[in-house]
Every structure is written in C-alpha cells, then in structure tokens.
PDB file of C-alpha atoms in Angstrom:
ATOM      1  CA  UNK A  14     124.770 233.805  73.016  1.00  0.00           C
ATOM      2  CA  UNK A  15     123.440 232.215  75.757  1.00  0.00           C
ATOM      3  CA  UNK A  16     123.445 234.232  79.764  1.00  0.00           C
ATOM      4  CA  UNK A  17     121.750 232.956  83.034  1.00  0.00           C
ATOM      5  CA  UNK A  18     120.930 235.816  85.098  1.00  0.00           C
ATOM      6  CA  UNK A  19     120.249 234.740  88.929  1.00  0.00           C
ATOM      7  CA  UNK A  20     118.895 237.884  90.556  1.00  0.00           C
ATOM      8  CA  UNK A  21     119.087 236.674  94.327  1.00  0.00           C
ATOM      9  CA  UNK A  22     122.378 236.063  95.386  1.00  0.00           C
ATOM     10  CA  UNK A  23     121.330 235.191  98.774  1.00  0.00           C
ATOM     11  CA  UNK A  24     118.203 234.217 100.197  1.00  0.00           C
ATOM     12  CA  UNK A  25     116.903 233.447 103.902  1.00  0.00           C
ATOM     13  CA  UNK A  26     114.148 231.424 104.833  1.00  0.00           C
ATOM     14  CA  UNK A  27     112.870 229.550 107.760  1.00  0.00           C
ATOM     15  CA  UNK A  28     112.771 225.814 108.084  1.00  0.00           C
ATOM     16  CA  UNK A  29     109.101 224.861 107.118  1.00  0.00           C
ATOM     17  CA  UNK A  30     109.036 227.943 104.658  1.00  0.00           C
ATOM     18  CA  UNK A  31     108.195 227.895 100.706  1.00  0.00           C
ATOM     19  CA  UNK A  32     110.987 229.255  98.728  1.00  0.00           C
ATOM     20  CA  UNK A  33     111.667 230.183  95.195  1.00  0.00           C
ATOM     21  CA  UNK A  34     114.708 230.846  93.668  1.00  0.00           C
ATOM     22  CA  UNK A  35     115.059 232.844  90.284  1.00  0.00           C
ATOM     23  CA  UNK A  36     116.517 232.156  87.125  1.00  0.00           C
ATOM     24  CA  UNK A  37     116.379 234.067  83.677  1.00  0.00           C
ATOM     25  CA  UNK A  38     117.903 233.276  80.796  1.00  0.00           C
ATOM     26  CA  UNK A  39     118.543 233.930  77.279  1.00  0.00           C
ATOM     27  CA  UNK A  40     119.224 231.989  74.244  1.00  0.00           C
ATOM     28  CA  UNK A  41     119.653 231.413  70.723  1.00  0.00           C
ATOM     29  CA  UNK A  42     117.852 227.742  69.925  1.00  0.00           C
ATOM     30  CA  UNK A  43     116.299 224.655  71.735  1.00  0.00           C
ATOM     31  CA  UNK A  44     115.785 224.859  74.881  1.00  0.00           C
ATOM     32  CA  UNK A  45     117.939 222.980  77.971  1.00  0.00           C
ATOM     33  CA  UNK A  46     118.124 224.133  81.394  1.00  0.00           C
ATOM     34  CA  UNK A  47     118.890 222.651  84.134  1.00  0.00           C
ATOM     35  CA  UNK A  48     119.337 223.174  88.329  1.00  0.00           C
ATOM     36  CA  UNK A  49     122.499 222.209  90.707  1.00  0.00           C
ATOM     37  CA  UNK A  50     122.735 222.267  94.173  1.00  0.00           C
ATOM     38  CA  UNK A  51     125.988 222.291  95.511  1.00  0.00           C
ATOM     39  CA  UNK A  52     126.481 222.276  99.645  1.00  0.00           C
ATOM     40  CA  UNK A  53     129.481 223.351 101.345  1.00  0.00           C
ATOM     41  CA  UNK A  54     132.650 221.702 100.085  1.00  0.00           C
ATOM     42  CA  UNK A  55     130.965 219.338  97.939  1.00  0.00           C
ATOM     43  CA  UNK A  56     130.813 219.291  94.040  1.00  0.00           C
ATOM     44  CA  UNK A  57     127.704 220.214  92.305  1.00  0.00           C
ATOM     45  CA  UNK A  58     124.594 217.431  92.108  1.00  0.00           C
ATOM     46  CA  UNK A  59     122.370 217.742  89.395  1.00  0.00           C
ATOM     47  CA  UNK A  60     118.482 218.278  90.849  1.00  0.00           C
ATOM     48  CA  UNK A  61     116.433 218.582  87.739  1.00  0.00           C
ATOM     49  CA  UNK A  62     116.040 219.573  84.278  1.00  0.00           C
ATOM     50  CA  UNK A  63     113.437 220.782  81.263  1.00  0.00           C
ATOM     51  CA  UNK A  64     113.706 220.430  77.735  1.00  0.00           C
ATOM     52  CA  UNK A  65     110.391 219.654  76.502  1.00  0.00           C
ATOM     53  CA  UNK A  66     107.026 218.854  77.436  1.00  0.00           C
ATOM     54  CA  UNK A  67     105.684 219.413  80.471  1.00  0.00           C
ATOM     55  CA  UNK A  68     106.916 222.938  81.815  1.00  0.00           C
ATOM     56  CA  UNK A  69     106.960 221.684  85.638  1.00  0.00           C
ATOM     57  CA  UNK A  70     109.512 219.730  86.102  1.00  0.00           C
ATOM     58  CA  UNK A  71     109.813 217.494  89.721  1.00  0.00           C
ATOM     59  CA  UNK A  72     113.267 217.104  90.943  1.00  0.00           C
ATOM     60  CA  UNK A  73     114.382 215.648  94.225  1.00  0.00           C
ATOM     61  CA  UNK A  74     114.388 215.968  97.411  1.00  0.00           C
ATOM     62  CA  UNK A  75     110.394 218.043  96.989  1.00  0.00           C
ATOM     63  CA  UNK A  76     112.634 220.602  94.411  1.00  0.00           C
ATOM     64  CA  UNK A  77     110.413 221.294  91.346  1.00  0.00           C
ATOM     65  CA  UNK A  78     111.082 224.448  88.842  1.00  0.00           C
ATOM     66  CA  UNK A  79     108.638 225.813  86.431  1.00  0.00           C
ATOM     67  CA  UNK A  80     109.955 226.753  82.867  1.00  0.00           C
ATOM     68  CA  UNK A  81     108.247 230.079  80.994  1.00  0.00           C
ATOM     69  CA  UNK A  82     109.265 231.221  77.433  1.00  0.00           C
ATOM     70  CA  UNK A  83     107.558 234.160  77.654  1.00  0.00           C
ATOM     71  CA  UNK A  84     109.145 235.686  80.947  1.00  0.00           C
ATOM     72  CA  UNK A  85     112.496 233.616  80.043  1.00  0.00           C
ATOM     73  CA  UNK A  86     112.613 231.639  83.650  1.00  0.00           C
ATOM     74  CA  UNK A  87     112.977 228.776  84.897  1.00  0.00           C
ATOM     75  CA  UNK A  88     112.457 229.121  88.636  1.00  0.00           C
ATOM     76  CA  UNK A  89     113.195 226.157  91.774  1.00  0.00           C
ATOM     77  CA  UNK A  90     110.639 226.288  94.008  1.00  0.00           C
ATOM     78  CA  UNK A  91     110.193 223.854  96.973  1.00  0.00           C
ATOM     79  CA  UNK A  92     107.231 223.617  99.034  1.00  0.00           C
ATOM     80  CA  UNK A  93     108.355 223.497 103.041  1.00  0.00           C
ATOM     81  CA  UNK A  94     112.430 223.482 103.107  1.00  0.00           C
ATOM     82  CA  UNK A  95     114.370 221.820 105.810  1.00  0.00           C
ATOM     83  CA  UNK A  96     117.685 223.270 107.014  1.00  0.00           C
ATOM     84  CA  UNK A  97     119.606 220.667 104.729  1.00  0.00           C
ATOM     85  CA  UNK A  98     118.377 222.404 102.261  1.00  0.00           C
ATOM     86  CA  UNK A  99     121.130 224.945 103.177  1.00  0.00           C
ATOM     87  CA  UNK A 100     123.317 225.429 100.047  1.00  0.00           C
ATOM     88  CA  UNK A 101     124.156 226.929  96.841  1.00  0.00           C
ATOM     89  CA  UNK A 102     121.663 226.503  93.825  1.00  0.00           C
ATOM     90  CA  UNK A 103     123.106 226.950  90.179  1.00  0.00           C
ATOM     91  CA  UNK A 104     120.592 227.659  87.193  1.00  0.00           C
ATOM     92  CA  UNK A 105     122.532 226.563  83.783  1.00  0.00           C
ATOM     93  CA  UNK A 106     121.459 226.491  80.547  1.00  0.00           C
ATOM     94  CA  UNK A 107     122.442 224.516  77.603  1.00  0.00           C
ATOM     95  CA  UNK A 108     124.854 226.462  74.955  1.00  0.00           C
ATOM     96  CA  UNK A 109     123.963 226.752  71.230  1.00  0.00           C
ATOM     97  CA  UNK A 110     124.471 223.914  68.833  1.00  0.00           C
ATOM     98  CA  UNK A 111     125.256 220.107  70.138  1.00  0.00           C
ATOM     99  CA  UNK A 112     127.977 220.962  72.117  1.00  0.00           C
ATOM    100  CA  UNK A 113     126.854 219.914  75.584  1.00  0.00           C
ATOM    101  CA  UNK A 114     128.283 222.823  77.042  1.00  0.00           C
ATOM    102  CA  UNK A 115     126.934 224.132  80.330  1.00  0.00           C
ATOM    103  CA  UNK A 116     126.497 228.120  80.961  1.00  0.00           C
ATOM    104  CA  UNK A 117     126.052 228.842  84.721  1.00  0.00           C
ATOM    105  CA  UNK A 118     124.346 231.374  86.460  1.00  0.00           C
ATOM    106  CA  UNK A 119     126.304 232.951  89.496  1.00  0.00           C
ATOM    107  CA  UNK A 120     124.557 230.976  91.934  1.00  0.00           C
ATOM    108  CA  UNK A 121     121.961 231.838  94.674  1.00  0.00           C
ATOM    109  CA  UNK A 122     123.100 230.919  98.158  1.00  0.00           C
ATOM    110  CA  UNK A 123     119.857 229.456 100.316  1.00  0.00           C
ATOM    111  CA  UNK A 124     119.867 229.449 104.080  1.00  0.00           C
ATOM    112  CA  UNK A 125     117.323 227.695 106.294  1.00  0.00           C
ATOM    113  CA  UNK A 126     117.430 228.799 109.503  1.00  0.00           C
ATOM    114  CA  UNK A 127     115.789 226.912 112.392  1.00  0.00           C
TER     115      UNK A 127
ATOM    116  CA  UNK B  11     125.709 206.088  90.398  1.00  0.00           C
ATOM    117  CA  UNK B  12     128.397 207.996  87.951  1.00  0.00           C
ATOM    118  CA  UNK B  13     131.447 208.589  89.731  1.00  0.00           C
ATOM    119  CA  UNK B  14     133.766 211.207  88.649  1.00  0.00           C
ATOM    120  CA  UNK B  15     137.004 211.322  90.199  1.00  0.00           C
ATOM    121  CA  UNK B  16     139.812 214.099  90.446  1.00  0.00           C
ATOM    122  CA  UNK B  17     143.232 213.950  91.361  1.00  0.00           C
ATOM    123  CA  UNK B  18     144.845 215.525  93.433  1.00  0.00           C
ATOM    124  CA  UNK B  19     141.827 216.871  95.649  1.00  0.00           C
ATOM    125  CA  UNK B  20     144.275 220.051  96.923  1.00  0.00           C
ATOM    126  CA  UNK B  21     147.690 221.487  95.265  1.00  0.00           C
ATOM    127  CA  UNK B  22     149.829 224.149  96.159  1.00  0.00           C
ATOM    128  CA  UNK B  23     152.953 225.396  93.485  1.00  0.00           C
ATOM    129  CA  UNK B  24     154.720 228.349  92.810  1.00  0.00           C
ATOM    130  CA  UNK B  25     154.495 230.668  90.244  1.00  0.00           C
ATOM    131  CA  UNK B  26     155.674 229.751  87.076  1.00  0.00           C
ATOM    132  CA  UNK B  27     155.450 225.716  88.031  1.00  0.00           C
ATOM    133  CA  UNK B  28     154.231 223.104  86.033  1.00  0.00           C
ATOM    134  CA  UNK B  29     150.344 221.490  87.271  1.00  0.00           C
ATOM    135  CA  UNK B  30     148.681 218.733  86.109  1.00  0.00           C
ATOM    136  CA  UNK B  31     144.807 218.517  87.387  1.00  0.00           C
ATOM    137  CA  UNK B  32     144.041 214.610  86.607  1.00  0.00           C
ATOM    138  CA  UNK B  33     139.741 213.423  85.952  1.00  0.00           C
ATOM    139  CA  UNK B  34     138.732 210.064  85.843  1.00  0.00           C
ATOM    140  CA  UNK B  35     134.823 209.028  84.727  1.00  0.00           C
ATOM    141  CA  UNK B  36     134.547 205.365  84.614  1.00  0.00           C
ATOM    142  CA  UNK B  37     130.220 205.991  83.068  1.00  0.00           C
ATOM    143  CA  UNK B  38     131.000 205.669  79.521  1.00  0.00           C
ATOM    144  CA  UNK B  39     130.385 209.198  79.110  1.00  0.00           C
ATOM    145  CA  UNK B  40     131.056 211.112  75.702  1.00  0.00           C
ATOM    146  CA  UNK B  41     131.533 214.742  77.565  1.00  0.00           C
ATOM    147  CA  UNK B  42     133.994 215.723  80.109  1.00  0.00           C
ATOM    148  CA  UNK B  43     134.327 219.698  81.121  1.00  0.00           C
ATOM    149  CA  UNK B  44     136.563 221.449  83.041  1.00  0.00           C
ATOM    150  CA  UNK B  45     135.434 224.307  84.854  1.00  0.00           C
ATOM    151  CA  UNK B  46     136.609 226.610  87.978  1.00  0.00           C
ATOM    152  CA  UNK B  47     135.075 228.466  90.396  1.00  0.00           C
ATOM    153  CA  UNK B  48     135.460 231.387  91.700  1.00  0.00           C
ATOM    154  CA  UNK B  49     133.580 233.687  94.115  1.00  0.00           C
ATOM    155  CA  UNK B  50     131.893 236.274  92.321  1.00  0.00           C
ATOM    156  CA  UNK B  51     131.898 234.284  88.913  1.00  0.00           C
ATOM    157  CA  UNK B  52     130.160 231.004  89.290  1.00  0.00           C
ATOM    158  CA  UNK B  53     131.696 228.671  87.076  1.00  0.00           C
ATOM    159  CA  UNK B  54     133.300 229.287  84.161  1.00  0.00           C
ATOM    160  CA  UNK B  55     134.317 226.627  81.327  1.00  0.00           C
ATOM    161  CA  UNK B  56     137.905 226.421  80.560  1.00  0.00           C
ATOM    162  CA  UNK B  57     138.214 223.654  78.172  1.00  0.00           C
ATOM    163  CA  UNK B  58     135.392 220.361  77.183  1.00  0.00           C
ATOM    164  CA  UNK B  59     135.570 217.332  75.488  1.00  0.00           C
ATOM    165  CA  UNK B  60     133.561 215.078  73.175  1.00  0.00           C
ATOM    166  CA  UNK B  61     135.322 212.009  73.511  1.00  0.00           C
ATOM    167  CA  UNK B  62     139.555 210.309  73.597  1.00  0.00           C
ATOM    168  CA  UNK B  63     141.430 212.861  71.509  1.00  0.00           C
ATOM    169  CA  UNK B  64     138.993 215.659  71.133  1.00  0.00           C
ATOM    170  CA  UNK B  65     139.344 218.861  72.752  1.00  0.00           C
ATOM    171  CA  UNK B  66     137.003 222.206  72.900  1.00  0.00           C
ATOM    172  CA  UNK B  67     137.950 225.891  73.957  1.00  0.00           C
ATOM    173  CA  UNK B  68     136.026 226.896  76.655  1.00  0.00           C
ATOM    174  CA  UNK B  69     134.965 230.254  77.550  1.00  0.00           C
ATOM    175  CA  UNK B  70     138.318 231.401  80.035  1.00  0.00           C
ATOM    176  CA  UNK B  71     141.005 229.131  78.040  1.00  0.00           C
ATOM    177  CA  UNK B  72     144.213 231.083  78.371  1.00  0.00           C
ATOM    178  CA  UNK B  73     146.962 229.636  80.518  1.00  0.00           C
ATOM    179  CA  UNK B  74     145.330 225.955  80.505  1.00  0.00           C
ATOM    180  CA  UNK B  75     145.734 223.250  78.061  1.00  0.00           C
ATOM    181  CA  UNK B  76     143.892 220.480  78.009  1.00  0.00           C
ATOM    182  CA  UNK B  77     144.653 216.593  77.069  1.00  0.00           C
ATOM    183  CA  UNK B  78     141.758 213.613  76.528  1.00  0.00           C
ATOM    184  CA  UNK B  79     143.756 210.907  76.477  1.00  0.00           C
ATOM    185  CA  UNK B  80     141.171 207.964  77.158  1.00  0.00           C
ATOM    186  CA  UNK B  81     137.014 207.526  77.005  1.00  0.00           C
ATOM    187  CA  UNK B  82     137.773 208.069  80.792  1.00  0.00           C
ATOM    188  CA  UNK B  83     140.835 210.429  81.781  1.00  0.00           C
ATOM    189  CA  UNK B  84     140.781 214.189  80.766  1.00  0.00           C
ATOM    190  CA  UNK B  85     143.804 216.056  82.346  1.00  0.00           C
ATOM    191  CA  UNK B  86     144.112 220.003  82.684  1.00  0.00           C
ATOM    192  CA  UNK B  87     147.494 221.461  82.636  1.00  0.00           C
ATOM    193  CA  UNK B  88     148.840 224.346  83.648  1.00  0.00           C
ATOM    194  CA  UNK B  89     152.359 224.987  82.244  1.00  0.00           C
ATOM    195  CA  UNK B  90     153.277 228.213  83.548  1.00  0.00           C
ATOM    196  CA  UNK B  91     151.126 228.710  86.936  1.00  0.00           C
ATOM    197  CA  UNK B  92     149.960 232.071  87.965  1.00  0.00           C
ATOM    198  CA  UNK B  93     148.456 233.667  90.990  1.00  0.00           C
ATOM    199  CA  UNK B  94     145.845 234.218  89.118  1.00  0.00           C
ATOM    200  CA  UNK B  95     145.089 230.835  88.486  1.00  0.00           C
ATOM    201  CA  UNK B  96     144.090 230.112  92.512  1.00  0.00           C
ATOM    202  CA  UNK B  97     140.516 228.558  92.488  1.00  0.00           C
ATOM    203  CA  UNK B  98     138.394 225.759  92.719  1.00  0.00           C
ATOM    204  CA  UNK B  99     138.647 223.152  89.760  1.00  0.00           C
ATOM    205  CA  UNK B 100     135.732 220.702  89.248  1.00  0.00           C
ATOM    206  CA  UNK B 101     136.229 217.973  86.278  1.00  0.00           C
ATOM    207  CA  UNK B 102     132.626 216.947  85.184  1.00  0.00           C
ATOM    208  CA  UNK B 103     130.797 214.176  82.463  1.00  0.00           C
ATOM    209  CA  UNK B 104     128.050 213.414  80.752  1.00  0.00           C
ATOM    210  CA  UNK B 105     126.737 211.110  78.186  1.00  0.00           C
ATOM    211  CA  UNK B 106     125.125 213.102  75.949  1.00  0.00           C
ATOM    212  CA  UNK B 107     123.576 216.718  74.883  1.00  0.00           C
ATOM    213  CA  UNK B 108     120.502 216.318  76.832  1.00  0.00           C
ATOM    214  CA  UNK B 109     121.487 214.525  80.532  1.00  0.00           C
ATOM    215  CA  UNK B 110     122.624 215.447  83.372  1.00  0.00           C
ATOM    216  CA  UNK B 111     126.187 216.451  84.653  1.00  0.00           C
ATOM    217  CA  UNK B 112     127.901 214.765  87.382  1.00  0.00           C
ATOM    218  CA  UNK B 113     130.682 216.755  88.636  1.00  0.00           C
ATOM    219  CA  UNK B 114     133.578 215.243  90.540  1.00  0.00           C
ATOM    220  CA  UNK B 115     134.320 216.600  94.235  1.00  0.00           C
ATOM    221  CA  UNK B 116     137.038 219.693  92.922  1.00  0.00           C
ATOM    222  CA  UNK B 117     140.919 220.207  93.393  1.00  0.00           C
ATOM    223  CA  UNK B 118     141.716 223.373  95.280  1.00  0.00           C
ATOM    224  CA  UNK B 119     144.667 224.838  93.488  1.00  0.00           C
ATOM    225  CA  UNK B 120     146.797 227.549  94.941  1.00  0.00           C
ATOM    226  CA  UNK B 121     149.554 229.366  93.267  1.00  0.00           C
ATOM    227  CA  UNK B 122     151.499 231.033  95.714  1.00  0.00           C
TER     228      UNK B 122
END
C-alpha cells in the first residue's frame, strides 16, 4: 500500500527566503511521485515529477524536489520564494500496478509574508 | 494547454436528492479521476477511469456512482445525497501512467 506522509502542515517564510517542504512516502513497486500546487480557490497544477533518472528534478516557477530511496522523500525546495508562492503544495505518489491512480499527501500550506 | 472542465462549478440540494457532478477533458486523455477534498483529508479518490465505459473503485466509493460515457465526459452521481457528502469535488485527466494530472477548477457541493 502506498501513504504520503507530509509532516508540515503549515509553513511560514519570508519573501526572498529558501524553503523546503517535506514529503515521505511509502510503496510497494516503481517509483512515481509527483508535486501540486494548488492556490486559493483554484484546482491543483501539476509542478513537477520523478520517476527515473536523475533524482533532482526542476519544476517551474524555480520549484525543484530531490527524490531519496533511502530516507523515502521526495522534498520541494525553492531557492528565494516570492509571496505568489503563497499556497497549498500536495506530494502524491503513484499507486501500485498501472492504474494511474494518484495517492495524496494532506497538503502543506506555504505562506510568504512580505 | 489541457483543459478540464466541470459542471456545475457550485450546487446546493437537500438530503436525499439526486446530483449529477458533470467533467469534460477535450486532451485525448485515457484517465479521468474523481476526487474530493476535504479539510483535514487532502484528497481522496472516489471513483477513476481508464477510458468510455470503464470504471474503477476508488478509495471512499460509497454513496457515489460513477458513469464514463465518452473518451471525454465522466459524470459522478450522487443518488441519495447526504450531509456528509458536503465538499469540494475536482474531476481530473491524464494520458497515461506516467504524466501529469490536470485537474479541472472543482464543484462545491453542499447538502443541506
């Protein structure tokens, strides 16, 4: 069975600031996981994914998330954030088999404050 | 881009009415989900398909059926409405295993 475990449900930061958000996981075969932002009232946008190769991934928008099989993570990082970075930021990884199915983490709300 | 589009965007019934929750994806894409979302438990899968007439059992399923009628159009219904049922529904697709999700903006259903 596949779980997503985001520790941080909240996190503050100042604008300019480095932030990482957290993301462990378990699973059961190959590897998929993925990051979502989703601002306020909006629907969830995909930022980046790993499923091979090259564990640092780039996203968009500076994002970039660094995958580890032997501490089971797959942290976002971002270098210098900017207060429309404001939102909430879903780890998911890919269920077992070919079944495209998404398993989310709870979600880690990010606020950049001026 | 992919566009995903759902129908209507908010909904209010009583208990016991009949909802239908209405997804259009007009990328081609195999998979189409259905999730909600509610605070305190992220989102949670209620039903998935792989393409016009299949359908998948999610991980919160009961009280929600689920019809693919078309490549594009996946509908969720809810038959007997509950309180319980109040949340935020997002429709999403993709093409395959490996890419990405798009998600369409969400219908905010309340059951009153």
């Amino acid at each position: 069975t596949q779980t997503v475990s985001q520790s941080d449900a909240h996190v503050t930061v100042f604008e300019g600031d480095s932030v990482e958000l957290r993301c462990n996981y378990s699973y059961g075969g190959s590897i998929y996981l993925s990051w979502y932002i989703q601002h306020h009232g909006h629907g969830l946008q995909f930022l980046l994914k790993y499923y091979s190769g090259n564990p640092v991934v780039q996203g968009v928008n500076g994002f970039e998330a660094e995958f580890s099989k032997s501490d089971s993570s797959f942290h976002l990082r971002k270098a210098s954030v900017h207060w429309s970075d404001s939102a909430v930021y879903f780890c998911a990884v890919r269920g077992t088999g070919n079944t495209g199915k998404l398993i989310f983490g709870l979600g880690t709300t990010l606020q950049v404050q001026p | 881009e992919a566009a995903v589009t759902q129908s209507p965007r908010n909904k209010v019934t009583v208990t016991g009415g009949n909802v239908t929750l209405s997804c259009r994806q007009t990328n081609s894409h195999n998979y189409m989900y259905w999730y909600r979302q509610d605070t305190g438990h992220g989102l949670r899968l209620i039903h998935y398909s792989y393409g016009a007439g299949n359908l998948q059992i999610g991980d919160v399923p009961d009280g929600y059926k689920a019809t693919r009628t078309t490549q594009e159009d996946f509908f969720l219904l809810l038959e007997l409405a509950s309180p319980s049922q109040t949340s935020l529904y997002f429709c999403a697709s993709k093409t395959d295993a490996n890419t990405e999700v798009f998600f369409g903006k969400g219908t905010r259903l309340t059951v009153v």
